[in-house]
Coordinates of C-alpha atoms in Angstrom, one line a residue:
X1 CA -9.0 -25.7 -3.5
X2 CA -9.4 -25.5 -7.2
X3 CA -9.2 -22.0 -8.6
X4 CA -12.5 -22.1 -10.6
X5 CA -14.4 -23.5 -7.5
X6 CA -13.1 -20.9 -5.2
X7 CA -13.7 -18.0 -7.6
X8 CA -17.2 -19.2 -8.4
X9 CA -18.1 -19.4 -4.7
X10 CA -16.6 -15.9 -4.0
X11 CA -18.7 -14.6 -6.9
X12 CA -21.8 -16.2 -5.4
X13 CA -21.0 -14.6 -2.0
X14 CA -20.5 -11.2 -3.5
X15 CA -16.9 -11.0 -2.5
X16 CA -15.8 -10.6 -6.2
X17 CA -17.4 -9.1 -9.3
X18 CA -17.9 -11.2 -12.4
X19 CA -15.2 -9.3 -14.3
X20 CA -12.7 -9.6 -11.4
X21 CA -13.3 -13.3 -11.0
X22 CA -12.8 -13.9 -14.7
X23 CA -9.7 -11.8 -14.9
X24 CA -8.2 -13.6 -11.8
X25 CA -8.9 -17.0 -13.2
X26 CA -7.2 -16.1 -16.5
X27 CA -4.2 -14.7 -14.7
X28 CA -3.9 -17.7 -12.4
X29 CA -4.0 -20.1 -15.4
X30 CA -1.3 -18.2 -17.2
X31 CA 1.0 -17.6 -14.2
X32 CA 0.2 -21.1 -12.7
X33 CA -0.5 -19.5 -9.3
X34 CA -3.3 -20.1 -6.9
X35 CA -6.2 -17.7 -7.4
X36 CA -6.3 -17.1 -3.7
X37 CA -2.6 -16.0 -3.7
X38 CA -3.3 -13.6 -6.5
X39 CA -6.3 -12.1 -4.6
X40 CA -4.0 -11.4 -1.6
X41 CA -1.1 -10.1 -3.7
X42 CA -3.3 -7.7 -5.6
X43 CA -5.4 -6.8 -2.6
X44 CA -8.5 -7.6 -4.7
X45 CA -10.6 -9.1 -1.8
X46 CA -10.7 -9.0 1.9
X47 CA -8.7 -11.9 3.4
X48 CA -11.3 -12.6 6.1
X49 CA -14.1 -12.7 3.5
X50 CA -12.2 -15.1 1.3
X51 CA -11.5 -17.3 4.4
X52 CA -15.2 -17.4 5.4
X53 CA -16.2 -18.5 1.9
X54 CA -13.5 -21.3 2.0
X55 CA -14.8 -22.3 5.4
X56 CA -18.3 -22.8 4.1
X57 CA -17.2 -24.7 1.0
X58 CA -14.7 -27.0 2.8
X59 CA -17.0 -27.3 5.8
X60 CA -14.2 -26.4 8.2
X61 CA -15.1 -23.8 10.9
X62 CA -13.5 -20.4 10.6
X63 CA -11.8 -18.6 13.4
X64 CA -10.1 -15.2 13.7
X65 CA -6.9 -15.4 15.7
X66 CA -5.2 -12.6 17.6
X67 CA -1.4 -13.2 17.8
X68 CA -1.0 -11.2 20.9
X69 CA -3.4 -13.5 22.8
X70 CA -1.4 -16.7 22.0
X71 CA 0.8 -17.9 24.9
X72 CA 4.5 -18.7 24.2
X73 CA 4.2 -22.2 25.6
X74 CA 1.5 -22.9 23.0
X75 CA 3.7 -21.6 20.2
X76 CA 6.5 -24.0 21.1
X77 CA 4.2 -27.0 20.3
X78 CA 4.6 -26.4 16.5
X79 CA 8.1 -25.7 15.2
X80 CA 8.7 -22.4 13.3
X81 CA 9.7 -24.3 10.1
X82 CA 6.3 -26.2 10.1
X83 CA 4.4 -23.0 10.7
X84 CA 6.2 -21.3 7.8
X85 CA 6.2 -24.3 5.3
X86 CA 2.6 -25.5 5.9
X87 CA 0.8 -22.3 6.9
X88 CA -0.4 -23.8 10.2
X89 CA -0.4 -22.4 13.7
X90 CA -1.2 -23.7 17.2
X91 CA -4.1 -22.0 18.8
X92 CA -4.5 -23.8 22.1
X93 CA -3.4 -27.0 23.9
X94 CA -4.8 -29.1 26.7
X95 CA -3.5 -32.5 28.0
X96 CA -5.9 -34.2 25.6
X97 CA -6.4 -31.8 22.7
X98 CA -4.3 -29.6 20.3
X99 CA -6.4 -26.9 18.5
X100 CA -4.6 -25.7 15.3
X101 CA -5.3 -23.2 12.6
X102 CA -4.8 -23.9 8.9
X103 CA -4.8 -21.5 6.0
X104 CA -5.3 -24.4 3.6
X105 CA -7.0 -27.2 5.5
X106 CA -7.4 -29.2 2.3
X107 CA -3.6 -29.4 1.8
X108 CA -2.6 -33.1 2.3
X109 CA 1.0 -32.1 3.3
X110 CA -0.2 -29.7 6.0
X111 CA -2.7 -32.3 7.2
X112 CA 0.1 -34.9 7.6
X113 CA 2.4 -32.4 9.4
X114 CA -0.3 -31.6 12.0
X115 CA -1.2 -35.3 12.4
X116 CA 2.4 -36.1 13.0
X117 CA 2.7 -33.4 15.7
X118 CA -0.5 -34.5 17.4
X119 CA 0.8 -38.1 17.4
X120 CA 4.1 -37.1 18.9
X121 CA 2.2 -35.2 21.7
X122 CA -0.3 -38.0 22.1
X123 CA -3.3 -35.7 21.9
X124 CA -6.4 -35.4 19.7
X125 CA -6.5 -32.8 17.0
X126 CA -9.0 -30.0 16.3
X127 CA -8.7 -27.7 13.3
X128 CA -10.0 -24.3 12.4
X129 CA -9.6 -22.5 9.1
X130 CA -7.8 -19.2 9.5
X131 CA -7.0 -16.3 7.2
X132 CA -3.6 -15.5 5.7
X133 CA -3.2 -12.2 7.6
X134 CA -3.6 -13.9 11.0
X135 CA -1.1 -16.6 10.1
X136 CA 1.5 -14.0 9.2
X137 CA 1.0 -12.2 12.5
X138 CA 1.5 -15.4 14.5
X139 CA 4.6 -16.3 12.4
X140 CA 6.1 -13.0 13.5
X141 CA 6.0 -14.1 17.2
X142 CA 8.4 -17.0 16.5
X143 CA 11.4 -14.8 15.9
X144 CA 11.3 -11.3 17.2
X145 CA 13.4 -8.6 15.5
X146 CA 15.2 -7.5 18.6
X147 CA 16.0 -11.1 19.5
X148 CA 17.5 -11.8 16.1
X149 CA 19.6 -8.7 16.2
X150 CA 20.8 -9.4 19.8
X151 CA 21.8 -12.9 18.9
X152 CA 23.7 -11.7 15.8
X153 CA 25.5 -9.1 17.9
X154 CA 26.5 -11.7 20.4
X155 CA 27.9 -14.0 17.7
X156 CA 30.1 -11.2 16.5
X157 CA 31.9 -11.1 19.9
X158 CA 33.7 -7.8 19.2
X159 CA 34.9 -5.2 21.7
X160 CA 35.0 -1.9 19.8
X161 CA 37.1 -3.2 16.9
X162 CA 36.4 -1.9 13.4
X163 CA 34.8 -4.7 11.4
X164 CA 34.3 -2.7 8.3
X165 CA 37.0 -1.0 6.3
X166 CA 36.0 1.2 3.5
X167 CA 36.3 -1.4 0.7
X168 CA 35.1 -4.6 2.3
X169 CA 32.8 -6.9 0.3
X170 CA 30.3 -9.0 2.1
X171 CA 29.3 -12.2 0.4
X172 CA 25.7 -12.5 -0.9
X173 CA 25.1 -16.2 0.1
X174 CA 25.0 -16.8 3.8
X175 CA 26.5 -20.2 3.6
X176 CA 29.6 -19.0 1.7
X177 CA 30.2 -16.1 4.0
X178 CA 33.1 -16.1 6.5
X179 CA 32.2 -16.1 10.2
X180 CA 32.2 -12.3 10.4
X181 CA 29.8 -12.0 7.5
X182 CA 27.0 -14.2 8.7
X183 CA 25.8 -12.0 11.6
X184 CA 25.8 -8.9 9.4
X185 CA 23.7 -10.8 6.8
X186 CA 21.4 -11.9 9.6
X187 CA 21.0 -8.3 10.9
X188 CA 20.2 -6.9 7.4
X189 CA 17.8 -9.8 6.6
X190 CA 16.0 -9.5 9.9
X191 CA 15.6 -5.7 9.5
X192 CA 14.1 -6.0 6.1
X193 CA 11.7 -8.8 7.2
X194 CA 10.6 -6.8 10.2
X195 CA 10.0 -3.8 7.9
X196 CA 7.7 -5.9 5.8
X197 CA 5.9 -7.4 8.9
X198 CA 5.3 -4.0 10.3
X199 CA 4.1 -2.7 7.0
X200 CA 6.8 0.0 6.9
X201 CA 7.1 2.1 3.7
X202 CA 10.7 3.0 4.3
X203 CA 13.8 1.8 6.2
X204 CA 16.4 4.4 7.2
X205 CA 19.9 3.2 8.2
X206 CA 21.6 6.3 9.6
X207 CA 25.2 6.6 10.9
X208 CA 25.4 8.8 14.0
X209 CA 28.5 9.7 16.0
X210 CA 28.0 7.0 18.6
X211 CA 25.5 4.5 17.0
X212 CA 23.9 3.3 13.8
X213 CA 20.2 4.3 14.1
X214 CA 17.6 2.2 12.2
X215 CA 14.2 3.7 11.7
X216 CA 11.0 2.6 10.0
X217 CA 8.4 4.9 8.5
X218 CA 5.1 3.4 9.6
X219 CA 1.8 5.1 8.8
X220 CA 3.6 8.2 7.7
X221 CA 5.8 8.6 10.9
X222 CA 9.4 7.6 11.5
X223 CA 10.0 5.2 14.5
X224 CA 13.3 4.2 15.8
X225 CA 13.4 0.4 16.0
X226 CA 17.1 -0.4 16.7
X227 CA 20.4 1.1 17.8
X228 CA 23.6 -0.7 16.7
X229 CA 27.3 -0.2 17.4
X230 CA 28.8 2.4 15.1
X231 CA 31.5 -0.2 14.1
X232 CA 28.8 -2.1 12.2
X233 CA 27.8 0.8 9.9
X234 CA 30.2 0.0 7.1
X235 CA 29.5 -3.8 7.0
X236 CA 25.8 -3.2 7.0
X237 CA 26.0 -0.6 4.2
X238 CA 28.2 -2.9 2.2
X239 CA 25.8 -5.7 2.6
X240 CA 22.9 -3.6 1.3
X241 CA 25.1 -2.4 -1.6
X242 CA 25.9 -5.9 -2.6
X243 CA 22.2 -6.8 -2.6
X244 CA 21.3 -3.7 -4.7
X245 CA 24.3 -4.2 -7.1
X246 CA 25.9 -0.8 -6.2
X247 CA 29.5 0.2 -6.2
X248 CA 31.1 -0.8 -2.9
X249 CA 34.1 1.6 -3.3
X250 CA 32.0 4.7 -4.1
X251 CA 31.1 6.5 -1.0
X252 CA 31.4 10.1 -2.1
X253 CA 28.2 10.4 -4.3
X254 CA 24.7 9.1 -4.0
X255 CA 23.8 5.8 -5.7
X256 CA 20.4 4.2 -6.5
X257 CA 19.6 0.5 -7.0
X258 CA 17.0 -2.1 -6.2
X259 CA 16.6 -5.8 -5.5
X260 CA 13.8 -8.3 -5.1
X261 CA 13.2 -11.1 -2.7
X262 CA 10.4 -13.6 -1.9
X263 CA 9.0 -13.3 1.6
X264 CA 6.0 -15.2 2.9
X265 CA 5.3 -16.4 -0.6
X266 CA 5.1 -13.0 -2.3
X267 CA 7.6 -10.8 -4.3
X268 CA 8.8 -7.8 -2.3
X269 CA 10.9 -5.1 -4.1
X270 CA 13.3 -2.9 -2.2
X271 CA 14.5 0.4 -3.7
X272 CA 17.8 1.5 -2.3
X273 CA 19.3 5.0 -2.2
X274 CA 22.6 5.9 -0.6
X275 CA 23.5 9.4 0.5
X276 CA 26.9 10.7 1.8
X277 CA 26.8 12.5 5.2
X278 CA 29.5 13.8 7.5
X279 CA 29.3 10.6 9.6
X280 CA 29.2 8.2 6.7
X281 CA 26.7 6.9 4.1
X282 CA 23.0 7.0 5.0
X283 CA 20.8 4.4 3.3
X284 CA 17.1 4.8 2.6
X285 CA 15.3 1.7 1.5
X286 CA 11.8 2.0 0.0
X287 CA 9.7 -1.2 0.8
X288 CA 7.5 -2.0 -2.2
X289 CA 5.1 -4.7 -0.9
X290 CA 2.4 -5.4 -3.6
X291 CA -0.1 -6.4 -0.9
X292 CA 0.2 -2.9 0.5
X293 CA 0.7 -0.7 -2.6
X294 CA -1.5 -2.6 -5.0
X295 CA -5.1 -2.2 -4.0
X296 CA -8.4 -2.6 -5.8
X297 CA -10.6 0.4 -6.2
X298 CA -13.0 -1.0 -3.5
X299 CA -10.1 -0.9 -1.0
X300 CA -9.2 2.8 -1.5
X301 CA -12.1 4.1 0.7
X302 CA -14.0 6.1 -2.0
X303 CA -17.4 7.3 -1.1
X304 CA -20.0 5.5 -3.3
X305 CA -20.9 8.5 -5.4
X306 CA -17.3 9.4 -6.1
X307 CA -16.6 5.8 -7.0
X308 CA -19.4 5.8 -9.6
X309 CA -18.0 9.1 -11.2
X310 CA -14.5 7.6 -11.4
X311 CA -15.7 4.4 -13.0
X312 CA -17.7 6.3 -15.6
X313 CA -14.8 8.6 -16.3
X314 CA -12.2 5.9 -16.9
X315 CA -14.6 4.0 -19.2
X316 CA -14.6 6.9 -21.7
X317 CA -12.7 6.0 -24.9
X318 CA -10.1 8.9 -24.5
X319 CA -9.2 11.7 -22.2
X320 CA -7.1 12.6 -19.2
X321 CA -7.6 11.4 -15.6
X322 CA -5.3 13.5 -13.3
X323 CA -4.7 12.7 -9.7
X324 CA -3.4 15.5 -7.5
X325 CA -2.1 15.8 -4.0
X326 CA 1.2 16.4 -2.0
X327 CA 4.1 13.9 -1.9
X328 CA 3.1 10.8 0.0
X329 CA -0.6 11.2 -0.4
X330 CA -1.1 7.9 -2.2
X331 CA -1.4 9.1 -5.7
X332 CA 0.6 6.2 -7.1
X333 CA -1.6 3.7 -5.3
X334 CA -4.7 5.2 -6.9
X335 CA -3.0 5.2 -10.3
X336 CA -2.2 1.5 -10.0
X337 CA -5.8 0.8 -8.8
X338 CA -7.2 2.5 -11.9
X339 CA -4.8 0.5 -14.1
X340 CA -5.9 -2.8 -12.6
X341 CA -9.5 -2.0 -13.8
X342 CA -8.2 -0.9 -17.3
X343 CA -5.8 -3.8 -17.6
X344 CA -7.5 -6.1 -20.1
X345 CA -6.3 -8.4 -22.9
X346 CA -7.8 -6.1 -25.6
X347 CA -5.9 -2.9 -24.7
X348 CA -2.3 -1.9 -24.8
X349 CA -1.2 -0.1 -21.7
X350 CA 2.2 1.6 -21.7
X351 CA 3.6 3.5 -18.7
X352 CA 6.4 6.0 -18.0
X353 CA 7.4 5.9 -14.3
X354 CA 10.1 7.4 -12.2
X355 CA 10.7 4.8 -10.7
X356 CA 8.7 1.7 -11.5
X357 CA 7.3 1.0 -8.1
X358 CA 5.2 -2.1 -8.6
X359 CA 5.4 -4.5 -11.5
X360 CA 2.0 -5.5 -12.9
X361 CA 1.5 -8.3 -15.4
X362 CA -0.1 -7.1 -18.6
X363 CA 1.4 -3.6 -18.5
X364 CA 4.4 -2.3 -20.5
X365 CA 6.2 -0.4 -17.8
X366 CA 9.2 1.8 -18.6
X367 CA 11.6 3.5 -16.2
X368 CA 12.6 7.1 -17.3
X369 CA 16.3 8.0 -17.1
X370 CA 16.8 11.7 -17.2
X371 CA 20.6 11.3 -17.0
X372 CA 20.6 9.9 -20.6
X373 CA 17.9 12.4 -21.7
X374 CA 15.1 9.8 -21.5
X375 CA 12.6 11.8 -19.5
X376 CA 8.8 12.0 -19.4
X377 CA 8.6 14.3 -22.5
X378 CA 11.0 12.2 -24.7
X379 CA 9.3 9.0 -23.5
X380 CA 5.9 10.3 -24.4
X381 CA 7.0 10.9 -27.9
X382 CA 8.2 7.3 -28.2
X383 CA 5.1 5.8 -26.5
X384 CA 2.9 7.1 -29.3
X385 CA 4.8 4.8 -31.7
X386 CA 4.0 1.8 -29.5
X387 CA 0.3 1.8 -30.6
X388 CA -1.0 2.4 -27.1
X389 CA -4.6 2.6 -26.0
X390 CA -3.9 3.8 -22.5
X391 CA -0.8 5.8 -21.4
X392 CA 0.3 6.3 -17.8
X393 CA 2.7 9.1 -17.1
X394 CA 4.1 9.1 -13.5
X395 CA 4.0 12.9 -13.1
X396 CA 3.4 16.0 -15.2
X397 CA 6.3 18.2 -14.1
X398 CA 6.9 20.6 -16.9
X399 CA 5.3 22.5 -19.8
X400 CA 6.5 20.1 -22.5
X401 CA 5.2 17.0 -20.7
X402 CA 1.8 18.7 -20.1
X403 CA 1.5 19.7 -23.7
X404 CA 2.3 16.2 -25.0
X405 CA 0.0 14.5 -22.5
X406 CA -2.9 16.8 -23.5
X407 CA -2.3 16.1 -27.2
X408 CA -2.1 12.3 -26.5
X409 CA -5.6 12.6 -24.9
X410 CA -6.9 14.5 -27.9
X411 CA -5.7 11.9 -30.3
X412 CA -7.8 9.1 -28.9
X413 CA -5.8 7.8 -25.9
X414 CA -6.7 7.5 -22.2
X415 CA -4.0 9.3 -20.3
X416 CA -3.5 8.8 -16.5
X417 CA -1.1 11.0 -14.6
X418 CA -0.4 13.0 -11.5
X419 CA -0.1 16.7 -10.9
X420 CA 0.9 18.9 -7.9
X421 CA -2.0 21.2 -6.8
X422 CA -3.8 21.7 -3.5
X423 CA -7.1 20.3 -4.7
X424 CA -9.0 19.2 -7.8
X425 CA -10.2 22.8 -8.4
X426 CA -6.6 23.9 -9.1
X427 CA -5.9 21.4 -11.9
X428 CA -7.3 23.5 -14.7
X429 CA -5.5 26.8 -13.7
X430 CA -2.3 24.8 -13.2
X431 CA -2.4 23.3 -16.7
X432 CA -3.1 26.8 -18.1
X433 CA -0.1 28.1 -16.1
X434 CA 1.9 25.3 -17.8
X435 CA 1.1 26.9 -21.2
X436 CA -1.6 24.4 -22.2
X437 CA -4.1 26.3 -24.4
X438 CA -7.4 26.6 -22.4
X439 CA -9.6 25.8 -25.4
X440 CA -8.0 22.3 -25.5
X441 CA -8.9 21.3 -21.9
X442 CA -12.6 20.7 -22.3
X443 CA -11.9 18.0 -24.9
X444 CA -8.8 16.6 -23.2
X445 CA -9.8 16.4 -19.5
X446 CA -12.2 13.7 -18.1
X447 CA -11.5 13.6 -14.3
X448 CA -9.7 15.6 -11.7
X449 CA -9.1 13.7 -8.4
X450 CA -7.5 15.2 -5.3
X451 CA -6.5 13.1 -2.3
X452 CA -4.8 13.1 1.1
X453 CA -3.8 10.3 3.5
X454 CA -4.7 10.5 7.2
X455 CA -4.4 8.0 10.1
X456 CA -7.0 5.3 10.5
X457 CA -8.2 4.9 14.1
X458 CA -7.6 1.6 15.8
X459 CA -10.9 -0.4 15.8
X460 CA -9.9 -2.2 19.0
X461 CA -9.8 0.8 21.3
X462 CA -11.6 3.7 19.5
X463 CA -14.4 5.3 21.6
X464 CA -17.2 7.7 20.6
X465 CA -18.0 10.9 22.4
X466 CA -20.1 14.0 21.7
X467 CA -18.0 16.5 19.7
X468 CA -17.3 20.0 21.3
X469 CA -19.4 22.9 20.1
X470 CA -16.9 24.4 17.7
X471 CA -16.5 21.0 16.0
X472 CA -20.3 20.6 15.9
X473 CA -20.5 23.8 13.9
X474 CA -17.8 22.6 11.4
X475 CA -19.6 19.3 10.9
X476 CA -23.1 20.9 10.5
X477 CA -21.9 23.5 8.0
X478 CA -20.1 20.9 5.8
X479 CA -23.0 18.3 5.9
X480 CA -25.4 21.0 4.8
X481 CA -23.6 21.4 1.5
X482 CA -23.7 17.7 0.7
X483 CA -26.0 16.3 -2.0
X484 CA -29.3 15.0 -0.7
X485 CA -28.7 11.4 -1.8
X486 CA -25.5 11.3 0.3
X487 CA -27.3 12.7 3.4
X488 CA -30.0 10.0 2.9
X489 CA -27.4 7.3 2.8
X490 CA -25.8 8.6 6.0
X491 CA -28.9 7.9 8.1
X492 CA -28.1 4.2 8.1
X493 CA -24.4 4.7 8.9
X494 CA -24.2 7.3 11.7
X495 CA -26.1 8.3 14.8
X496 CA -28.0 11.6 15.0
X497 CA -27.8 12.8 11.4
X498 CA -29.1 16.2 12.6
X499 CA -26.8 16.4 15.6
X500 CA -25.4 16.5 18.2
X501 CA -22.7 14.7 16.4
X502 CA -20.5 12.0 17.9
X503 CA -16.8 11.7 16.8
X504 CA -14.2 9.0 17.8
X505 CA -10.9 8.9 19.5
X506 CA -8.5 6.0 20.2
X507 CA -6.4 6.2 23.4
X508 CA -4.2 3.3 22.4
X509 CA -4.0 -0.4 23.2
X510 CA -1.8 -3.5 22.7
X511 CA -3.2 -4.1 19.3
X512 CA -2.0 -0.6 18.0
X513 CA 1.1 -0.5 20.3
X514 CA -0.4 2.4 22.2
X515 CA -0.6 4.7 19.2
X516 CA -4.3 4.6 18.7
X517 CA -3.9 4.3 14.9
X518 CA -3.5 1.3 12.5
X519 CA -2.7 2.2 8.9
X520 CA -4.0 5.1 6.9
X521 CA -7.1 6.0 4.9
X522 CA -7.4 8.3 1.9
X523 CA -9.7 11.3 1.5
X524 CA -10.9 12.1 -2.0
X525 CA -12.6 14.7 -4.0
X526 CA -13.6 14.1 -7.6
X527 CA -14.4 16.7 -10.2
X528 CA -15.6 15.6 -13.7
X529 CA -15.7 17.5 -16.9
X530 CA -19.2 18.6 -17.8
X531 CA -20.8 20.8 -20.4
X532 CA -21.1 23.5 -17.7
X533 CA -17.5 23.2 -16.8
X534 CA -16.5 23.5 -20.5
X535 CA -18.4 26.8 -20.6
X536 CA -16.6 28.0 -17.5
X537 CA -13.2 27.2 -19.1
X538 CA -14.3 28.9 -22.4
X539 CA -15.3 32.1 -20.5
X540 CA -12.0 32.3 -18.6
X541 CA -11.4 29.7 -15.9
X542 CA -10.6 30.7 -12.3
X543 CA -11.0 28.8 -9.1
X544 CA -14.0 30.7 -8.0
X545 CA -16.0 29.9 -11.2
X546 CA -14.8 26.3 -11.0
X547 CA -15.9 26.1 -7.4
X548 CA -19.4 27.2 -8.4
X549 CA -19.5 24.4 -10.9
X550 CA -18.2 21.9 -8.3
X551 CA -21.1 23.0 -6.1
X552 CA -23.6 22.4 -8.9
X553 CA -22.1 19.0 -9.5
X554 CA -22.5 18.2 -5.8
X555 CA -18.8 17.4 -5.5
X556 CA -17.7 16.0 -2.1
X557 CA -14.6 17.9 -1.2
X558 CA -11.7 16.6 0.9
X559 CA -12.9 18.1 4.2
X560 CA -16.5 16.8 3.6
X561 CA -15.1 13.3 2.8
X562 CA -13.0 13.4 5.9
X563 CA -16.0 14.5 8.1
X564 CA -18.0 11.6 6.7
X565 CA -15.2 9.2 7.6
X566 CA -14.9 10.8 11.0
X567 CA -18.6 10.3 11.7
X568 CA -18.3 6.7 10.7
X569 CA -15.4 6.3 13.2
X570 CA -12.6 5.7 10.7
X571 CA -10.5 8.8 11.5
X572 CA -10.3 11.6 14.0
X573 CA -12.1 14.8 13.3
X574 CA -9.1 16.8 14.6
X575 CA -6.8 15.4 11.9
X576 CA -9.4 15.9 9.2
X577 CA -9.6 19.6 10.1
X578 CA -5.9 19.9 10.4
X579 CA -5.1 18.3 7.0
X580 CA -7.9 19.9 4.9
X581 CA -9.2 23.3 4.1
X582 CA -12.6 24.9 3.8
X583 CA -13.5 25.5 0.2
X584 CA -17.3 25.9 0.4

C-alpha cells in the first residue's frame, strides 16, 4: 500500500496524529522505507490498529492469530522460507480449502507464492489480513531454539574433547567456516534470535564448572534457557568476540564491543561485554531492539493529566527536563520518546550518551569515552560549539556535569537528562547537594519526572477479586488525595469508585508460560516548575515544602499512579505497594 494512502487513512481513523503522520511520511520518503515498517520500528502505532485500517482500505478481512493454537500439521503446509520471505502463514486447512494470513495481501509476489502452494495442494484459497506481531510469533514455531541447539550439538559429534583452545578464531561467514565452526555459529545465531523473539533485554553466557549456562533477562528477571557442554564455552565466546570485533587472545581483562544485524526486517544492535571469572570469560549481551526500546509517548502508559504536563513542559523554548529513577526503570526509553517528539527538521539535537543505545535518524548522537577524558562534562563544553537547540545528556553524575547542564539550560537550550533520586521531590535537593546554586534552579528547571517499571499482568488469564481490608484502606487513602478531574475520569474505567475495590491477579496460562505476566509497564510522577515552587526554592527548599507544593499542583505520585493501573487491571496491587512508598 502506498505510504501517503496508508498514513492518510490512519490519520482519519485516529491511529496517528497529523504531526506524526507528516513526520513519518517525510522519513519514509528520505529513507525509502515503507511507512508501515517505520511505524513498527519506532513503536509509533499499535500494530493491530494499523492492520485493521489496512483491512478496511484493502477490503480484506482482518483476523488475530494465536500461534499457540496453530497445529504443527497445518504449519507444514507452507515452508518456513515462504513464511519468512513473503510474510504469510497458514491458519487452517481442510481437504478443499487452505486459509492463510498475509501481512501484505496487496503484495503480488506473496499472492503468487500462496496461489502456487494452493495449486500444489489442489485446494481453494482463503485469505485474511494479519498483523506483523502475529506473523512473527508464528514464524518462531517453525524452528524452536531448543531444537536448533540440539541439532547443532549432534552435528558436533564430540565426546568430551576440547574444541576450543584459548586462541582459536571462528570464521564470521558460515559458508567459509570449517565443519567444527558451523554448529558453533548456529548455536550463537539461534541464541541471539531467540533472545529477540522472547523480547529479552540481556543474554548471559556464563561458564560454570560442569556446564555453560545461558540465561535471558525477560521482564526484569533472569531465566535459564539452555545448558551446554563446558567444552563449548571457548568456541562460543570466540564467536561472539569475532562478531563484536574484540581481541580473541585477551582473556584477562574485560572488553566492550557491539555489532548490528538485521532480523525480521529490522536493525537489531547487540552490545557485548566480557568479564573474566575463575571459570572463564563471562559474556553479557545487551539486546537493543528498536521495536522494544523506542516507543512513542502514547505507548509509555502515562496518565492523561501527566502526559499533558509533559507535553507543555518540553514545548518551552529552554529549560531542563530531568528523569529520575533506579537503574533499569526505563529512564532511557522515556528520554528517547521525548526526543522523538522534539526531533524536527528545524532544530539541532545533540546527545551525549554512555553508551549510544538506539540510533535515531535526525539526531547527532555522541558516545562518551572517559578513558580518553571525553566524558559528560568535557562533551557538554564541546556541544555548546555545535549550535544546538536541544541537548541530551545521558546522566548527570557529578558536580561539574550538573553545573554545565544548568548553565546550558539558562543560555537558551532545552536540556534532557537523568538523575538518581528516589522520586521527583528529591531532584531539587539533589542538585543543590551537587553544588548547583539554588537561585539558578527556578529559571533552569522545567520538569521533574520519576518512574519505576513493574510487571504487566497477562490479559489472557487475569481475574478480578475484591481486595482484602488492608489493601482497601491503602487504595481509599491514595484515591482521596487525587485531583477531582482524575477521580471523575475513573468512573468510566473502574467498578465501584467508592469501594469496595476490585484488584487483579493472574495465575498463569499458556500465553504467559505460567508466569502470569507479559511485559512491564511504567509508573510515573511528574512535578513541574511553577511560580509557587520557585518561591519554595527561594525560601530554602526541602522535601517537605516541595511535597506541599506537589499536593497543591495535584501531582499523581508513583504509588497513586500504580494504584490507578492496578484498579484498571494492568498490574497487581501487591507489586505496586512493594515497589513504591507513601509520600502523602
